[in-house]
Amino acid sequence: MQNVYDTLKARGFIENVTDEEAVKALLNEPRVCYTGFDPTGDSLHVGHLLPIMALMHMERAGHKPIALLGGGTAMIGDPSGKTEMRQMITAGTIEANKEAMKKQIGHYLDVEGGKSLVLDNARWLLPLNYIEFLREIGRHFSVNRMLAAEAYKQRLERGLSFIEFNYQILQAFDFLTLYRSHGCLLQMGGNDQWGNILAGEDLVRRLEGKEVHAFTYPLLTTADGKKMGKTEKGAVWLSSEKLSPYEYFQFWRNVEDSQVIKLLKLFTFLPLKEISEMEEWTDSRINKAKERLAYEATVITHGEEEARKALEATKAVFAGAGASNEALPGTEIKEEDLNVRNWDAASFLAELGFSPSKSEAKRLIKQGGVSFNGEKVSDFAMAVTEACFDENKECLIKMGKKTFFKVVLK
RNA sequence: GGAGGGAUGCCCGAGUGGUUAAAGGGGGCAGACUGUAAAUCUGUUGCCAGCCGGCUACGAAGGUUCAAAUCCUUCUCCCUCCA
């Protein structure tokens, strides 16, 4: 079997590595490795997916990944690469976030079966005794060196609070703890974590005299350099409650041309050979590759059933084929409401939540961006009546070029 | 602790009493072009009404004035220099 490091490297997961040969050698046998996740939100989003995919590869290769929830470090806030201090989160929020994230991680990794672990660093960070910790751990950290680190540069100009300055030390301590308790020899993380990760590697060497290793993932950005996974409407959530599988599918379907191959390697398990064949699909054929990406990625997060429905709904609205549009986001309204409310088109969109405000809806309609069942809405004062619904009592609302909603009359 | 500077719409940033819902840029949205791409061009971008108009808004709270983002007072936060 191929060394999982080679797999990860070939698929584009590796940005920085402490010692390539050593890591490979290490991974010739089943090992424990870990990546940290900060429970700063109530759901995982696409930004978390890359580490998760890497852990999935690890698990599949017979290693034992640990997803480490930063329940303790989240109380502090990581200053790396940030320009401003992060808002402090309350302990209660962190607790709730942890639960949610743990559940979601279990969706990707076999936690129940014990092939992977989810741990929480609050367990060892919260009980720490300050003086003891300073004496044992703190003395190994050179302030001079920490200050020289790239990660702090920006913050040195803008101001860095002492609490944040400690983040790196705590993360290093995590690595040490996991080495001691689980024999963990490898830490992975986003490239912005490189400094923190090296600090941990260093600490283990100093205290335990043991070489541990690490590598980082590239930070994914869109072609114009923005963080991937943030849309105007917010993060691309991995929870179907926060983002429907159809919309999730659409997110992947709409990635830029230049990113498709890269994303296929990172976010699907398709064999590299198959992916490299897709590189030939230029011009409009690249849409096939995007569709494949969207489908595979949706399968991983939402399962085959949902992925299939999303694909079908996509075909229904974009290709006009008679496929089922079941997966489309939308809502139901009562027939009597239609008569009682006397909706005009703009209020209709606003009140059903498809448009953030009535003004916005009016603007959109005025600009010719809305159609009901394929028929352009030319006047925002147009009355919404049964005539807007088809024989199945459905109204397919198209807003802009690629946003679809469905309203069903009950 | 002392001295000074600052806080403007999603972001950056102009504006120092009325003509300012607030220049300009970025971003977003829409239209054209396309391949549900990129680039480009055009329009648009607080809310309600859509004919007039009304309301809310320039860190927070008060005040001066016919009239305040612009002046005064207090408060909060941030930055720079000194200790």
Coordinates of N, CA, C and O (backbone and C1' of nucleotides) in Angstrom, one line a residue, chain A residues 157-158 232 250 253-254 257 286 290 314 318 357-359 362-364 367 369 400-402, chain B residues 27-38 43-45 47-50 78-80:
Chain A
E157 N 2.5 45.4 15.5 CA 2.2 46.8 15.1 C 0.9 47.3 15.7 O 0.8 48.5 16.1
R158 N -0.1 46.4 15.7 CA -1.4 46.9 16.1 C -1.7 46.7 17.6 O -2.7 47.1 18.1
E232 N -20.8 35.8 0.3 CA -21.4 37.0 0.9 C -22.4 36.6 1.9 O -22.7 37.3 2.8
Q250 N -24.2 23.5 -5.0 CA -24.0 24.6 -5.8 C -22.7 25.4 -5.5 O -22.1 25.9 -6.4
R253 N -20.2 23.5 -7.3 CA -20.5 23.6 -8.8 C -20.0 24.9 -9.3 O -19.7 25.0 -10.5
N254 N -19.9 25.9 -8.5 CA -19.6 27.2 -8.9 C -18.1 27.7 -8.7 O -17.8 28.8 -8.8
D257 N -12.8 27.9 -12.6 CA -12.1 27.0 -13.5 C -10.8 26.5 -13.0 O -10.5 25.3 -13.0
I286 N -15.4 21.6 -19.0 CA -14.9 21.7 -17.6 C -16.1 21.6 -16.6 O -16.0 21.2 -15.5
K290 N -16.7 20.1 -12.9 CA -17.3 20.8 -11.7 C -18.5 20.0 -11.2 O -18.7 20.0 -10.0
T314 N -30.4 20.3 -9.8 CA -29.6 21.1 -10.6 C -29.9 21.0 -12.1 O -30.1 21.9 -12.8
F318 N -31.3 24.0 -14.3 CA -30.3 24.6 -15.3 C -30.4 24.0 -16.7 O -30.1 24.6 -17.6
S357 N -34.9 42.4 1.9 CA -35.8 43.5 2.2 C -36.7 43.7 0.9 O -36.4 43.2 -0.2
K358 N -37.7 44.4 1.1 CA -38.6 44.7 0.0 C -37.9 45.6 -1.1 O -38.1 45.4 -2.2
S359 N -37.2 46.5 -0.6 CA -36.5 47.4 -1.5 C -35.5 46.6 -2.4 O -35.5 46.8 -3.6
K362 N -37.5 44.8 -4.9 CA -38.0 45.7 -6.0 C -36.8 46.0 -7.0 O -37.0 46.0 -8.2
R363 N -35.7 46.2 -6.4 CA -34.5 46.5 -7.2 C -34.2 45.4 -8.2 O -34.0 45.6 -9.4
L364 N -34.2 44.2 -7.6 CA -33.9 43.0 -8.4 C -34.9 42.9 -9.5 O -34.5 42.6 -10.7
Q367 N -34.5 45.4 -12.2 CA -33.3 45.1 -13.1 C -33.5 43.9 -14.0 O -32.6 43.4 -14.6
G369 N -34.2 40.8 -12.9 CA -33.5 39.6 -12.4 C -34.4 38.5 -11.8 O -33.9 37.6 -11.2
G400 N -31.8 36.3 -10.2 CA -30.4 36.4 -10.7 C -30.2 35.3 -11.7 O -31.2 34.7 -12.2
K401 N -29.0 35.0 -11.9 CA -28.7 34.0 -12.9 C -28.7 32.5 -12.4 O -29.0 31.6 -13.1
K402 N -28.4 32.4 -11.2 CA -28.4 31.0 -10.7 C -28.9 30.7 -9.3 O -28.5 29.8 -8.6
Chain B
rG27 P -13.6 44.7 -6.7 O5' -14.5 44.1 -5.6 C5' -14.0 43.2 -4.5 C4' -15.1 43.0 -3.5 C3' -16.5 42.6 -4.0 O3' -16.5 41.2 -4.2 C1' -16.8 44.4 -2.5
rG28 P -17.5 40.6 -5.3 O5' -18.9 40.9 -4.7 C5' -19.3 40.3 -3.5 C4' -20.7 40.8 -3.2 C3' -21.7 40.6 -4.3 O3' -22.3 39.3 -4.2 C1' -21.9 42.8 -3.4
rC29 P -22.7 38.6 -5.5 O5' -24.0 39.3 -5.9 C5' -25.2 39.3 -5.1 C4' -26.2 40.3 -5.6 C3' -26.5 40.2 -7.1 O3' -27.4 39.1 -7.4 C1' -26.1 42.4 -6.6
rA30 P -27.3 38.4 -8.8 O5' -27.9 39.4 -9.8 C5' -29.3 39.8 -9.7 C4' -29.6 40.9 -10.7 C3' -29.2 40.6 -12.1 O3' -30.2 39.8 -12.8 C1' -28.4 42.8 -11.5
rG31 P -29.7 38.9 -14.0 O5' -29.5 40.0 -15.1 C5' -30.6 40.7 -15.7 C4' -30.1 41.7 -16.7 C3' -29.2 41.1 -17.8 O3' -29.9 40.5 -18.8 C1' -28.2 43.1 -17.0
rA32 P -29.3 39.3 -19.7 O5' -28.2 40.1 -20.5 C5' -28.6 41.0 -21.5 C4' -27.4 41.6 -22.2 C3' -26.5 40.5 -22.8 O3' -26.9 40.0 -24.0 C1' -25.2 42.1 -21.6
rC33 P -26.7 38.5 -24.4 O5' -25.1 38.4 -24.4 C5' -24.3 39.1 -25.4 C4' -22.9 38.8 -25.2 C3' -22.5 37.3 -25.0 O3' -22.4 36.7 -26.3 C1' -21.5 38.6 -23.3
rU34 P -22.8 35.2 -26.5 O5' -21.7 34.5 -25.6 C5' -21.7 33.1 -25.4 C4' -20.7 32.7 -24.3 C3' -21.2 31.4 -23.6 O3' -20.7 30.3 -24.3 C1' -20.7 33.1 -22.0
rG35 P -21.6 29.1 -24.5 O5' -21.7 28.7 -22.9 C5' -22.4 27.5 -22.5 C4' -21.9 27.1 -21.2 C3' -22.1 28.2 -20.1 O3' -22.9 27.7 -19.1 C1' -19.9 27.5 -20.1
rU36 P -24.2 27.4 -18.8 O5' -24.4 27.8 -17.3 C5' -24.6 29.2 -17.0 C4' -24.2 29.4 -15.5 C3' -22.7 29.0 -15.3 O3' -21.9 30.2 -15.2 C1' -24.2 28.0 -13.7
rA37 P -21.4 31.5 -15.0 O5' -19.9 31.1 -14.9 C5' -19.4 30.4 -13.8 C4' -17.9 30.3 -13.9 C3' -17.1 31.6 -14.0 O3' -17.0 32.2 -12.8 C1' -16.3 30.1 -15.6
rA38 P -16.9 33.8 -12.7 O5' -15.5 34.1 -13.4 C5' -14.3 33.8 -12.7 C4' -13.1 34.2 -13.6 C3' -13.1 35.6 -14.0 O3' -12.4 36.4 -13.1 C1' -12.9 34.2 -15.9
rG43 P -23.5 53.3 -16.3 O5' -24.7 52.7 -15.5 C5' -26.0 52.8 -15.9 C4' -26.9 51.8 -15.2 C3' -26.9 52.0 -13.7 O3' -27.8 53.0 -13.3 C1' -26.7 49.7 -14.2
rU44 P -27.5 53.8 -11.9 O5' -27.8 52.6 -10.8 C5' -29.1 52.1 -10.6 C4' -29.0 51.0 -9.7 C3' -28.5 51.3 -8.3 O3' -29.5 51.8 -7.5 C1' -27.4 49.4 -9.1
rU45 P -29.1 52.8 -6.3 O5' -28.5 51.9 -5.2 C5' -29.2 50.8 -4.7 C4' -28.3 50.0 -3.8 C3' -27.5 50.8 -2.8 O3' -28.3 51.0 -1.6 C1' -26.1 49.2 -3.9
rC47 P -32.2 48.7 1.6 O5' -33.3 49.2 2.7 C5' -33.5 48.4 3.8 C4' -34.7 49.1 4.6 C3' -36.0 49.3 3.9 O3' -36.7 48.1 3.9 C1' -35.4 51.3 5.0
rC48 P -37.8 47.8 2.8 O5' -38.9 48.9 3.0 C5' -39.8 48.8 4.0 C4' -40.8 50.0 4.0 C3' -41.5 50.3 2.7 O3' -42.6 49.5 2.5 C1' -40.7 52.3 3.7
rA49 P -43.1 49.3 1.0 O5' -43.4 50.8 0.6 C5' -44.7 51.3 0.9 C4' -44.8 52.7 0.2 C3' -44.8 52.7 -1.3 O3' -46.0 52.4 -1.9 C1' -43.4 54.4 -0.4
rG50 P -46.1 52.1 -3.4 O5' -45.8 53.6 -4.0 C5' -45.8 53.7 -5.4 C4' -44.6 54.6 -5.7 C3' -44.0 54.4 -7.1 O3' -44.8 55.2 -8.0 C1' -42.3 54.4 -5.5
rC78 P -9.2 49.6 23.9 O5' -8.7 50.2 22.5 C5' -8.7 49.4 21.4 C4' -8.3 50.2 20.2 C3' -6.9 50.8 20.3 O3' -5.9 49.9 19.9 C1' -8.4 52.5 19.6
rC79 P -4.5 50.0 20.7 O5' -3.7 51.0 19.8 C5' -3.6 50.9 18.3 C4' -3.2 52.2 17.7 C3' -1.9 52.8 18.3 O3' -0.8 52.2 17.8 C1' -3.6 54.5 18.2
rU80 P 0.6 52.1 18.6 O5' 1.1 53.6 18.5 C5' 1.5 54.1 17.3 C4' 1.9 55.6 17.4 C3' 2.9 55.8 18.6 O3' 4.2 55.6 18.2 C1' 1.1 57.4 18.7

